[in-house]
PDB file of C-alpha atoms and ligand atoms in Angstrom:
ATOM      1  CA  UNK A   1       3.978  -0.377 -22.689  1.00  0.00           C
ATOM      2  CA  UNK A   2       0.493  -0.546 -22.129  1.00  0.00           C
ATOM      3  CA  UNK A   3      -1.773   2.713 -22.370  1.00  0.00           C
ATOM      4  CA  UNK A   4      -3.653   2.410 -18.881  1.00  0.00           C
ATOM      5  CA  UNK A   5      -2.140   2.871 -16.000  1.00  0.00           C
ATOM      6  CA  UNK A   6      -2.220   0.264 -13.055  1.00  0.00           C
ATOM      7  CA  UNK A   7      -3.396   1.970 -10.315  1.00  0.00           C
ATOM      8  CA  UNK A   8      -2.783   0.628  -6.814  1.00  0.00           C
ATOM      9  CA  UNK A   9      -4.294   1.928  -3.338  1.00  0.00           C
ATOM     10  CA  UNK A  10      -2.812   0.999  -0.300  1.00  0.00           C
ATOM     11  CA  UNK A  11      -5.010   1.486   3.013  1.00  0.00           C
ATOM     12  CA  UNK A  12      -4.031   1.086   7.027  1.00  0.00           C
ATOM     13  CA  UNK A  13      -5.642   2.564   9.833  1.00  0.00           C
ATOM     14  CA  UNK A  14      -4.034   6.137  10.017  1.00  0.00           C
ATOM     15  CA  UNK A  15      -2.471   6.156   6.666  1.00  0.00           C
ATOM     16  CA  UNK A  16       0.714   7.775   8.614  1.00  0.00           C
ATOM     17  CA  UNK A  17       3.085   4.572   9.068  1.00  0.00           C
ATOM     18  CA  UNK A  18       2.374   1.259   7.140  1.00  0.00           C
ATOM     19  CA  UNK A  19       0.581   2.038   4.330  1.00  0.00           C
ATOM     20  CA  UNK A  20       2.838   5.307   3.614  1.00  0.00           C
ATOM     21  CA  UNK A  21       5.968   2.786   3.740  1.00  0.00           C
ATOM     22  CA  UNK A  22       4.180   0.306   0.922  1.00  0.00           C
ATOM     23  CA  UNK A  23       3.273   3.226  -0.678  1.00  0.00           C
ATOM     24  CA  UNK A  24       6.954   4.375  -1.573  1.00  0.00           C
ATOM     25  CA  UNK A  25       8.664   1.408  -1.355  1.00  0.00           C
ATOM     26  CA  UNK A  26       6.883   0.085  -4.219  1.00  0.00           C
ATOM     27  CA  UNK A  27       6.631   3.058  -6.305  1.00  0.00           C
ATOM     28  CA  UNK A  28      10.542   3.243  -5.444  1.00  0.00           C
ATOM     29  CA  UNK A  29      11.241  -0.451  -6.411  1.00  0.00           C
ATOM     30  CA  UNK A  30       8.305   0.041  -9.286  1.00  0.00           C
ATOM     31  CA  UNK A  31      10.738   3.220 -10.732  1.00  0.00           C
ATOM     32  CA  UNK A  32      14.191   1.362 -10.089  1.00  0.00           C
ATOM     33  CA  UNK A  33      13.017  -1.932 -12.099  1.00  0.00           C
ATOM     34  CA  UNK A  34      12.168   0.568 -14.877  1.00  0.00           C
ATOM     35  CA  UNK A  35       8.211   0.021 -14.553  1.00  0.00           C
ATOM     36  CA  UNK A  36       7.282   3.736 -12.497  1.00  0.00           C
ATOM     37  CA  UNK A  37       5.170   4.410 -15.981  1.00  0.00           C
ATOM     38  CA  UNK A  38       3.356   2.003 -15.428  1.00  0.00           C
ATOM     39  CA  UNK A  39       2.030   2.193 -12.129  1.00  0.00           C
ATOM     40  CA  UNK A  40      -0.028   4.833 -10.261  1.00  0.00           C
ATOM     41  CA  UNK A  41       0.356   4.473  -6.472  1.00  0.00           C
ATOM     42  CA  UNK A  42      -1.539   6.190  -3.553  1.00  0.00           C
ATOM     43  CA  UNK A  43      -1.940   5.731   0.275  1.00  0.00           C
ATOM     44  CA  UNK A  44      -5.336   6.303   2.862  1.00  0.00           C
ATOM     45  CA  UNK A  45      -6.204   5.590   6.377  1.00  0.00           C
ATOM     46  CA  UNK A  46      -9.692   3.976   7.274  1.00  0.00           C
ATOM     47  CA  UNK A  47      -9.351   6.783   9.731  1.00  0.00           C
ATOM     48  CA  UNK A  48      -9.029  10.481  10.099  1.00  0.00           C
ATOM     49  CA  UNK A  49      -7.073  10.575  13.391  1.00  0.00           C
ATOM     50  CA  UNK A  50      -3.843  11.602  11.016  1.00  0.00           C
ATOM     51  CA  UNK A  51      -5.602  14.016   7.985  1.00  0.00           C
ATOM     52  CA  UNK A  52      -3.044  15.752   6.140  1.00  0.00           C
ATOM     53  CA  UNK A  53      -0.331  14.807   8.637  1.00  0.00           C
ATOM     54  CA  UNK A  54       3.080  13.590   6.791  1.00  0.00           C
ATOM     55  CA  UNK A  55       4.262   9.893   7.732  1.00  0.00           C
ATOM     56  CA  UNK A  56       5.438   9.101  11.441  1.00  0.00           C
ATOM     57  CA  UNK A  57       8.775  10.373  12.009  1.00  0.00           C
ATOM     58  CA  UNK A  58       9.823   6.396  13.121  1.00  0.00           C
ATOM     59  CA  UNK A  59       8.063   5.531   9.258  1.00  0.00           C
ATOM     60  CA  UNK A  60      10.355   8.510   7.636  1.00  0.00           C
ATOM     61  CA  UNK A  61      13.638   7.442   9.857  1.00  0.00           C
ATOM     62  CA  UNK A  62      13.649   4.104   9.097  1.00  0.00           C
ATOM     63  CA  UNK A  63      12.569   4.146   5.626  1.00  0.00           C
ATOM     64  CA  UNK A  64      15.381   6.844   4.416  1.00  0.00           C
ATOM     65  CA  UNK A  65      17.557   4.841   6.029  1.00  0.00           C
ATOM     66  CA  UNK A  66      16.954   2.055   3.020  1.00  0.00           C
ATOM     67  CA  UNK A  67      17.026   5.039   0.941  1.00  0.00           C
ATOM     68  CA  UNK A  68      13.033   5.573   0.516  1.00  0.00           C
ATOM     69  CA  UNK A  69      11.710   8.954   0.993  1.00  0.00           C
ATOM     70  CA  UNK A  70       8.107   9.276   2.392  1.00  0.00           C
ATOM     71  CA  UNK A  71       8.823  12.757   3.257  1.00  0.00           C
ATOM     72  CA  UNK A  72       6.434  14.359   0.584  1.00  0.00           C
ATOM     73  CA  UNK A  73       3.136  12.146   1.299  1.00  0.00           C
ATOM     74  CA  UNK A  74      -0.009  13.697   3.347  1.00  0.00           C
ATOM     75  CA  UNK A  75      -2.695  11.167   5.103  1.00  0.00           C
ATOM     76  CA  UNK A  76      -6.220  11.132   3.728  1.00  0.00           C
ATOM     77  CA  UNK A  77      -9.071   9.305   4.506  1.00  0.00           C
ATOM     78  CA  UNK A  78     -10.740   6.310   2.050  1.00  0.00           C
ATOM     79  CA  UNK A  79     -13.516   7.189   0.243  1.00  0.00           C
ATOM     80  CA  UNK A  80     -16.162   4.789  -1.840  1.00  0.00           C
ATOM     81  CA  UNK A  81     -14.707   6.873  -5.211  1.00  0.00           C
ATOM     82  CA  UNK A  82     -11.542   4.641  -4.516  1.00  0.00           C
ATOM     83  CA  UNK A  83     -13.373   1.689  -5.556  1.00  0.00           C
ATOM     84  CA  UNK A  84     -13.759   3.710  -8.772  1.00  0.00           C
ATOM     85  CA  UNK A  85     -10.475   5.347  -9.544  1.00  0.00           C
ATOM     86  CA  UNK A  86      -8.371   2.097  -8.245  1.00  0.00           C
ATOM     87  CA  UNK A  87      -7.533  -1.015 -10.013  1.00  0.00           C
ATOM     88  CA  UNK A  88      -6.252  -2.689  -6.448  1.00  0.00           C
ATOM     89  CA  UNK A  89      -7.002  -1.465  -2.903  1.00  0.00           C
ATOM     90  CA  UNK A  90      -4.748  -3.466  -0.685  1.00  0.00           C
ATOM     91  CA  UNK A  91      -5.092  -3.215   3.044  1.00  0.00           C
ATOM     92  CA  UNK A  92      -2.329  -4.000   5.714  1.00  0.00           C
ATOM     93  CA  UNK A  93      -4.691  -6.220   7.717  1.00  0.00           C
ATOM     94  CA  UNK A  94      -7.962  -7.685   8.368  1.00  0.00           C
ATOM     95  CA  UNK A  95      -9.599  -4.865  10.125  1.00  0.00           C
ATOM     96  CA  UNK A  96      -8.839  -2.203   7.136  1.00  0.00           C
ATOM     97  CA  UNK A  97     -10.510  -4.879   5.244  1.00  0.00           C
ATOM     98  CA  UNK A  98     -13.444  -5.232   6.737  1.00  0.00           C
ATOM     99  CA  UNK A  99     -14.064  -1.781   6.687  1.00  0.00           C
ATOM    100  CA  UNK A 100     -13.773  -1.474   3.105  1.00  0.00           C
ATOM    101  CA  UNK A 101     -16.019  -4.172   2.328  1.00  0.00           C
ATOM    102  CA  UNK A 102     -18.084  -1.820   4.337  1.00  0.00           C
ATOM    103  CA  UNK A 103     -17.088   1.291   2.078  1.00  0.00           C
ATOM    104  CA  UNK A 104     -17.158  -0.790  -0.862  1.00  0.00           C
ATOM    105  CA  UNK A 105     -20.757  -0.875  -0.659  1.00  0.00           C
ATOM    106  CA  UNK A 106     -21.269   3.040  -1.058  1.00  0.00           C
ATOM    107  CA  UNK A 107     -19.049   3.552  -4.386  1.00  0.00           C
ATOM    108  CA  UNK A 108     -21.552   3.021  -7.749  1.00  0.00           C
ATOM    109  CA  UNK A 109     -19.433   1.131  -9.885  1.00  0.00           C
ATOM    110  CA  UNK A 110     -16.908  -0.508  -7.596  1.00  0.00           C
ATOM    111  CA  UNK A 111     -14.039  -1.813  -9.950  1.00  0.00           C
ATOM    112  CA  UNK A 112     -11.130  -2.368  -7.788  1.00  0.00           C
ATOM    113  CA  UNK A 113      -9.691  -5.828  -6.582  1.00  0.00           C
ATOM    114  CA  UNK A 114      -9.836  -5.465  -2.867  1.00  0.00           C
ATOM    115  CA  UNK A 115      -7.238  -7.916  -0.942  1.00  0.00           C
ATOM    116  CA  UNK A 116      -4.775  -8.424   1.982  1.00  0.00           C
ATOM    117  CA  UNK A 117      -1.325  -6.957   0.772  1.00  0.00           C
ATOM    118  CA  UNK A 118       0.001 -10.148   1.883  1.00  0.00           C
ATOM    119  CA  UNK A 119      -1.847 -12.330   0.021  1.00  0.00           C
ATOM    120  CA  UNK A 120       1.159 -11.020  -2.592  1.00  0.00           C
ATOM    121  CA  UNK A 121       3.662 -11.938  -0.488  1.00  0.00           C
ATOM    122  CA  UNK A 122       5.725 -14.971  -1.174  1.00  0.00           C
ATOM    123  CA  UNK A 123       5.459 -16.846   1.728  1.00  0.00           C
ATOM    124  CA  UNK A 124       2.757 -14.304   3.728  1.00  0.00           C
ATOM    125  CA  UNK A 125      -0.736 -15.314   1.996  1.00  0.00           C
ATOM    126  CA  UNK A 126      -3.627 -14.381   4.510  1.00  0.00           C
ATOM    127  CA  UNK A 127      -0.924 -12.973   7.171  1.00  0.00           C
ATOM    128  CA  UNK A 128      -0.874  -8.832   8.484  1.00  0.00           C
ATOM    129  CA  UNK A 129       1.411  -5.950   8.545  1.00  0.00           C
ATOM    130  CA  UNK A 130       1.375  -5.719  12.266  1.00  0.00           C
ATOM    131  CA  UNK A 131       0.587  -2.262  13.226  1.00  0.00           C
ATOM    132  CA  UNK A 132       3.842  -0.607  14.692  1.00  0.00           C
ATOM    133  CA  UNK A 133       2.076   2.856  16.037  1.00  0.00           C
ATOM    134  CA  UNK A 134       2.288   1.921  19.548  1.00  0.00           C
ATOM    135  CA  UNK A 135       5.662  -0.616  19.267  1.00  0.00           C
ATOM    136  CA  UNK A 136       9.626  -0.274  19.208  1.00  0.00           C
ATOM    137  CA  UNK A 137      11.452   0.651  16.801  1.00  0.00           C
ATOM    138  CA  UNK A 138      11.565  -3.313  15.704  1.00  0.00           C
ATOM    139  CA  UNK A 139       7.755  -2.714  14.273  1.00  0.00           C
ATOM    140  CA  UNK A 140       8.955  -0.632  11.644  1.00  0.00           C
ATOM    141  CA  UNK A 141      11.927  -2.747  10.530  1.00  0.00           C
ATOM    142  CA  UNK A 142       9.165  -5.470  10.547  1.00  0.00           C
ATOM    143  CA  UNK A 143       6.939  -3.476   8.019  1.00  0.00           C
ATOM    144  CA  UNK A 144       9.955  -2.477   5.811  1.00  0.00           C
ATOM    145  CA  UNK A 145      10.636  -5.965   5.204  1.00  0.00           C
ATOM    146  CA  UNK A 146       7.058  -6.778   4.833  1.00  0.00           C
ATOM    147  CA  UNK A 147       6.641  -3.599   2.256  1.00  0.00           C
ATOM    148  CA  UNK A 148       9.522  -5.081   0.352  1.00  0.00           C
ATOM    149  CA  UNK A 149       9.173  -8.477  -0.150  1.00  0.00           C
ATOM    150  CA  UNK A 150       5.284  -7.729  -1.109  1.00  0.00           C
ATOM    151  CA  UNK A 151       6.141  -4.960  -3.311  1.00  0.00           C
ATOM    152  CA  UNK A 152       8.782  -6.851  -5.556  1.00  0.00           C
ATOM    153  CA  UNK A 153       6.297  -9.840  -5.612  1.00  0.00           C
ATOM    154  CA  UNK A 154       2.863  -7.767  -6.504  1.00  0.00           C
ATOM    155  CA  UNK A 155       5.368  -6.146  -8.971  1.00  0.00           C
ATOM    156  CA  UNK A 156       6.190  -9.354 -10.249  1.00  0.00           C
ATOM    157  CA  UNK A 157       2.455 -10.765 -10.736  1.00  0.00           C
ATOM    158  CA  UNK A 158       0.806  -7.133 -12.292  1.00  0.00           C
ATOM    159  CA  UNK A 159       3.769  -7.192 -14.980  1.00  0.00           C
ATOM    160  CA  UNK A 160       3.351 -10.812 -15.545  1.00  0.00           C
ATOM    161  CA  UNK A 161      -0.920 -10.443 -15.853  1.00  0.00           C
ATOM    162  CA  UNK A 162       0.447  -7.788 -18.573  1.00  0.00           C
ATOM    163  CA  UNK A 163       2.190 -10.024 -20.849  1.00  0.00           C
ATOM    164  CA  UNK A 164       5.278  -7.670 -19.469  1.00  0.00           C
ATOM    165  CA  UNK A 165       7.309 -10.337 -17.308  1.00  0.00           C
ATOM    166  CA  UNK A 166      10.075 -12.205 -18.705  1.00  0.00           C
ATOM    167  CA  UNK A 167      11.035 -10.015 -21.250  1.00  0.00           C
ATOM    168  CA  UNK A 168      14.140  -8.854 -20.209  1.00  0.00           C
ATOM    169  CA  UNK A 169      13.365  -5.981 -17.968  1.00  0.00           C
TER     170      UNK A 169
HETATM  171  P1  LIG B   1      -1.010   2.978  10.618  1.00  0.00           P
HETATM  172  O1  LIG B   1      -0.636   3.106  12.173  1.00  0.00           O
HETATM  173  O2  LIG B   1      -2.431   2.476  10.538  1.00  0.00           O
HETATM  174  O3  LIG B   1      -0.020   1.987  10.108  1.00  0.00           O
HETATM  175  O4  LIG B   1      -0.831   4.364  10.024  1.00  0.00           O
HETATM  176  C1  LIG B   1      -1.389   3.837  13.082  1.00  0.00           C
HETATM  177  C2  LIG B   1      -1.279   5.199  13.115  1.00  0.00           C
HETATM  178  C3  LIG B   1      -2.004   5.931  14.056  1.00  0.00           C
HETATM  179  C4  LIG B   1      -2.844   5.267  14.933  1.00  0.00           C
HETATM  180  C5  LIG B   1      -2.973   3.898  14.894  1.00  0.00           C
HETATM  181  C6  LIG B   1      -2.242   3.177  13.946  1.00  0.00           C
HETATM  182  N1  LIG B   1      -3.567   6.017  15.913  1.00  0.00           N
HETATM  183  O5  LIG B   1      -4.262   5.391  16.726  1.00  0.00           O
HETATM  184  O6  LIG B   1      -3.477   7.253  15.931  1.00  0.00           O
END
Protein backbone atom coordinates (compact mmCIF):
# COMPACT_ATOMS: atom_id res chain seq x y z
CA UNK A 1 0.00 0.00 0.00
CA UNK A 2 1.52 3.10 -0.74
CA UNK A 3 2.13 5.81 2.10
CA UNK A 4 0.47 8.95 0.32
CA UNK A 5 -2.77 9.22 -0.16
CA UNK A 6 -4.40 9.94 -3.67
CA UNK A 7 -6.37 12.73 -3.24
CA UNK A 8 -9.14 13.51 -5.71
CA UNK A 9 -11.40 16.81 -5.97
CA UNK A 10 -14.40 16.77 -7.79
CA UNK A 11 -15.94 20.32 -8.82
CA UNK A 12 -19.57 21.32 -10.57
CA UNK A 13 -21.29 24.43 -10.42
CA UNK A 14 -23.23 24.23 -7.02
CA UNK A 15 -21.44 21.34 -5.59
CA UNK A 16 -25.15 20.11 -4.47
CA UNK A 17 -26.00 17.43 -7.34
CA UNK A 18 -23.23 16.13 -9.75
CA UNK A 19 -20.21 16.49 -8.19
CA UNK A 20 -21.72 15.23 -4.66
CA UNK A 21 -22.90 11.97 -6.69
CA UNK A 22 -19.04 11.37 -8.12
CA UNK A 23 -18.02 12.20 -4.94
CA UNK A 24 -19.63 9.06 -3.14
CA UNK A 25 -19.99 6.89 -5.77
CA UNK A 26 -16.39 6.60 -6.12
CA UNK A 27 -15.36 6.67 -2.63
CA UNK A 28 -18.24 3.91 -2.36
CA UNK A 29 -16.92 1.79 -5.33
CA UNK A 30 -13.14 2.98 -4.12
CA UNK A 31 -14.14 1.20 -0.39
CA UNK A 32 -16.08 -1.89 -1.97
CA UNK A 33 -13.00 -2.84 -4.38
CA UNK A 34 -10.96 -2.75 -1.14
CA UNK A 35 -8.90 0.52 -2.20
CA UNK A 36 -10.97 3.36 0.36
CA UNK A 37 -7.21 3.63 2.05
CA UNK A 38 -6.03 4.70 -0.57
CA UNK A 39 -7.97 7.43 -1.77
CA UNK A 40 -9.00 10.80 -0.25
CA UNK A 41 -12.13 12.20 -1.95
CA UNK A 42 -13.84 15.67 -1.66
CA UNK A 43 -16.54 17.70 -3.55
CA UNK A 44 -16.87 21.92 -4.35
CA UNK A 45 -19.00 24.12 -6.41
CA UNK A 46 -17.38 26.97 -8.61
CA UNK A 47 -20.24 28.68 -6.90
CA UNK A 48 -21.65 29.67 -3.59
CA UNK A 49 -25.37 29.66 -4.52
CA UNK A 50 -25.52 26.15 -2.34
CA UNK A 51 -22.76 26.85 0.83
CA UNK A 52 -23.15 24.35 3.39
CA UNK A 53 -26.39 23.03 1.89
CA UNK A 54 -26.49 18.97 1.82
CA UNK A 55 -26.95 17.37 -1.81
CA UNK A 56 -30.34 17.94 -3.79
CA UNK A 57 -32.95 15.83 -2.46
CA UNK A 58 -33.40 14.34 -6.43
CA UNK A 59 -29.14 13.69 -5.98
CA UNK A 60 -29.87 11.88 -2.38
CA UNK A 61 -33.18 9.92 -3.83
CA UNK A 62 -31.73 8.57 -6.63
CA UNK A 63 -28.38 7.81 -5.42
CA UNK A 64 -29.66 5.69 -2.17
CA UNK A 65 -31.63 4.08 -4.38
CA UNK A 66 -28.20 2.32 -5.90
CA UNK A 67 -27.35 2.13 -2.37
CA UNK A 68 -24.94 5.39 -2.15
CA UNK A 69 -25.46 7.70 0.64
CA UNK A 70 -24.67 11.44 0.03
CA UNK A 71 -26.63 12.28 2.99
CA UNK A 72 -23.60 13.44 5.20
CA UNK A 73 -21.79 15.87 2.54
CA UNK A 74 -22.08 19.90 2.86
CA UNK A 75 -21.35 22.23 -0.41
CA UNK A 76 -18.31 24.48 -0.32
CA UNK A 77 -16.89 26.68 -2.60
CA UNK A 78 -13.25 26.01 -4.63
CA UNK A 79 -10.51 27.69 -3.45
CA UNK A 80 -6.78 28.18 -5.18
CA UNK A 81 -5.44 25.97 -1.85
CA UNK A 82 -7.17 23.03 -3.82
CA UNK A 83 -4.58 23.19 -6.35
CA UNK A 84 -2.33 22.55 -3.34
CA UNK A 85 -3.94 19.94 -1.18
CA UNK A 86 -5.30 17.87 -4.43
CA UNK A 87 -3.57 15.42 -6.55
CA UNK A 88 -6.68 15.59 -9.28
CA UNK A 89 -9.39 18.27 -9.55
CA UNK A 90 -11.89 16.89 -11.98
CA UNK A 91 -14.72 19.03 -13.17
CA UNK A 92 -18.17 17.80 -14.58
CA UNK A 93 -17.89 20.07 -17.63
CA UNK A 94 -16.23 22.66 -19.58
CA UNK A 95 -17.44 25.68 -17.81
CA UNK A 96 -16.17 24.40 -14.17
CA UNK A 97 -13.06 24.09 -16.11
CA UNK A 98 -12.54 27.13 -17.31
CA UNK A 99 -13.04 28.62 -14.18
CA UNK A 100 -10.43 26.75 -12.53
CA UNK A 101 -7.89 27.45 -14.98
CA UNK A 102 -8.95 30.81 -13.78
CA UNK A 103 -8.49 29.81 -9.96
CA UNK A 104 -5.59 27.85 -10.80
CA UNK A 105 -3.75 30.90 -11.34
CA UNK A 106 -4.15 32.27 -7.64
CA UNK A 107 -2.86 28.99 -5.69
CA UNK A 108 1.33 29.29 -5.20
CA UNK A 109 2.34 25.96 -5.92
CA UNK A 110 -0.45 24.49 -8.01
CA UNK A 111 0.17 20.61 -8.02
CA UNK A 112 -3.01 19.08 -9.02
CA UNK A 113 -3.87 17.46 -12.50
CA UNK A 114 -6.84 19.47 -13.56
CA UNK A 115 -9.17 17.53 -16.26
CA UNK A 116 -12.73 16.74 -17.54
CA UNK A 117 -14.04 13.74 -15.36
CA UNK A 118 -14.84 12.24 -18.57
CA UNK A 119 -11.78 12.24 -20.10
CA UNK A 120 -11.70 8.88 -17.59
CA UNK A 121 -14.51 7.55 -18.94
CA UNK A 122 -14.33 4.63 -21.26
CA UNK A 123 -16.01 5.70 -24.10
CA UNK A 124 -16.76 9.64 -22.79
CA UNK A 125 -13.20 11.40 -23.46
CA UNK A 126 -13.85 15.27 -23.85
CA UNK A 127 -17.81 14.72 -23.25
CA UNK A 128 -19.94 16.52 -19.91
CA UNK A 129 -21.98 15.50 -17.03
CA UNK A 130 -24.97 17.38 -18.20
CA UNK A 131 -26.19 19.50 -15.46
CA UNK A 132 -29.57 18.00 -14.12
CA UNK A 133 -30.54 21.11 -11.62
CA UNK A 134 -33.21 22.35 -13.76
CA UNK A 135 -34.20 18.69 -15.63
CA UNK A 136 -36.43 15.48 -14.86
CA UNK A 137 -35.76 13.08 -12.91
CA UNK A 138 -33.94 11.31 -16.15
CA UNK A 139 -30.85 13.95 -15.48
CA UNK A 140 -29.96 12.30 -12.45
CA UNK A 141 -30.17 8.69 -13.66
CA UNK A 142 -27.97 10.19 -16.48
CA UNK A 143 -25.24 11.40 -13.95
CA UNK A 144 -25.40 8.13 -11.88
CA UNK A 145 -24.41 6.26 -14.79
CA UNK A 146 -21.93 8.80 -15.79
CA UNK A 147 -20.46 8.84 -11.95
CA UNK A 148 -20.16 5.11 -12.30
CA UNK A 149 -18.70 4.17 -15.28
CA UNK A 150 -15.99 7.14 -14.66
CA UNK A 151 -15.42 6.18 -11.19
CA UNK A 152 -14.61 2.37 -11.81
CA UNK A 153 -12.43 3.53 -14.82
CA UNK A 154 -10.36 6.54 -12.95
CA UNK A 155 -10.19 3.76 -10.27
CA UNK A 156 -8.81 1.53 -12.66
CA UNK A 157 -6.01 3.97 -14.19
CA UNK A 158 -4.79 5.65 -10.44
CA UNK A 159 -4.27 1.89 -9.17
CA UNK A 160 -2.67 0.91 -12.34
CA UNK A 161 -0.16 4.40 -12.36
CA UNK A 162 0.57 2.74 -8.75
CA UNK A 163 1.98 -0.45 -9.77
CA UNK A 164 -1.41 -1.65 -7.78
CA UNK A 165 -3.57 -3.07 -10.82
CA UNK A 166 -3.51 -6.58 -11.72
CA UNK A 167 -2.57 -7.96 -8.65
CA UNK A 168 -5.41 -9.69 -7.63
CA UNK A 169 -7.49 -7.13 -5.90
P1 LIG B 1 -24.57 21.10 -9.83
O1 LIG B 1 -26.04 21.57 -10.25
O2 LIG B 1 -23.60 22.09 -10.42
O3 LIG B 1 -24.46 19.75 -10.45
O4 LIG B 1 -24.55 21.07 -8.31
C1 LIG B 1 -26.54 22.85 -9.99
C2 LIG B 1 -26.97 23.17 -8.74
C3 LIG B 1 -27.51 24.43 -8.49
C4 LIG B 1 -27.57 25.36 -9.52
C5 LIG B 1 -27.12 25.05 -10.78
C6 LIG B 1 -26.59 23.78 -11.02
N1 LIG B 1 -28.14 26.64 -9.27
O5 LIG B 1 -28.25 27.43 -10.23
O6 LIG B 1 -28.52 26.94 -8.13
Amino acid sequence: MAEEKIRILFVCLGNICRSPTVEGVFRARAERAGWGALFEVDSAGTAAYHVGEPPDRRSQQHAQARGYNLSALRARQVAPIDFERFDYVLTMDRRNLREMEGIQRFARNPKATLALLLDYHPERQGQEVPDPYYGTDDGFETVLDLAESASDELLKVLLKKQGLFGCGC
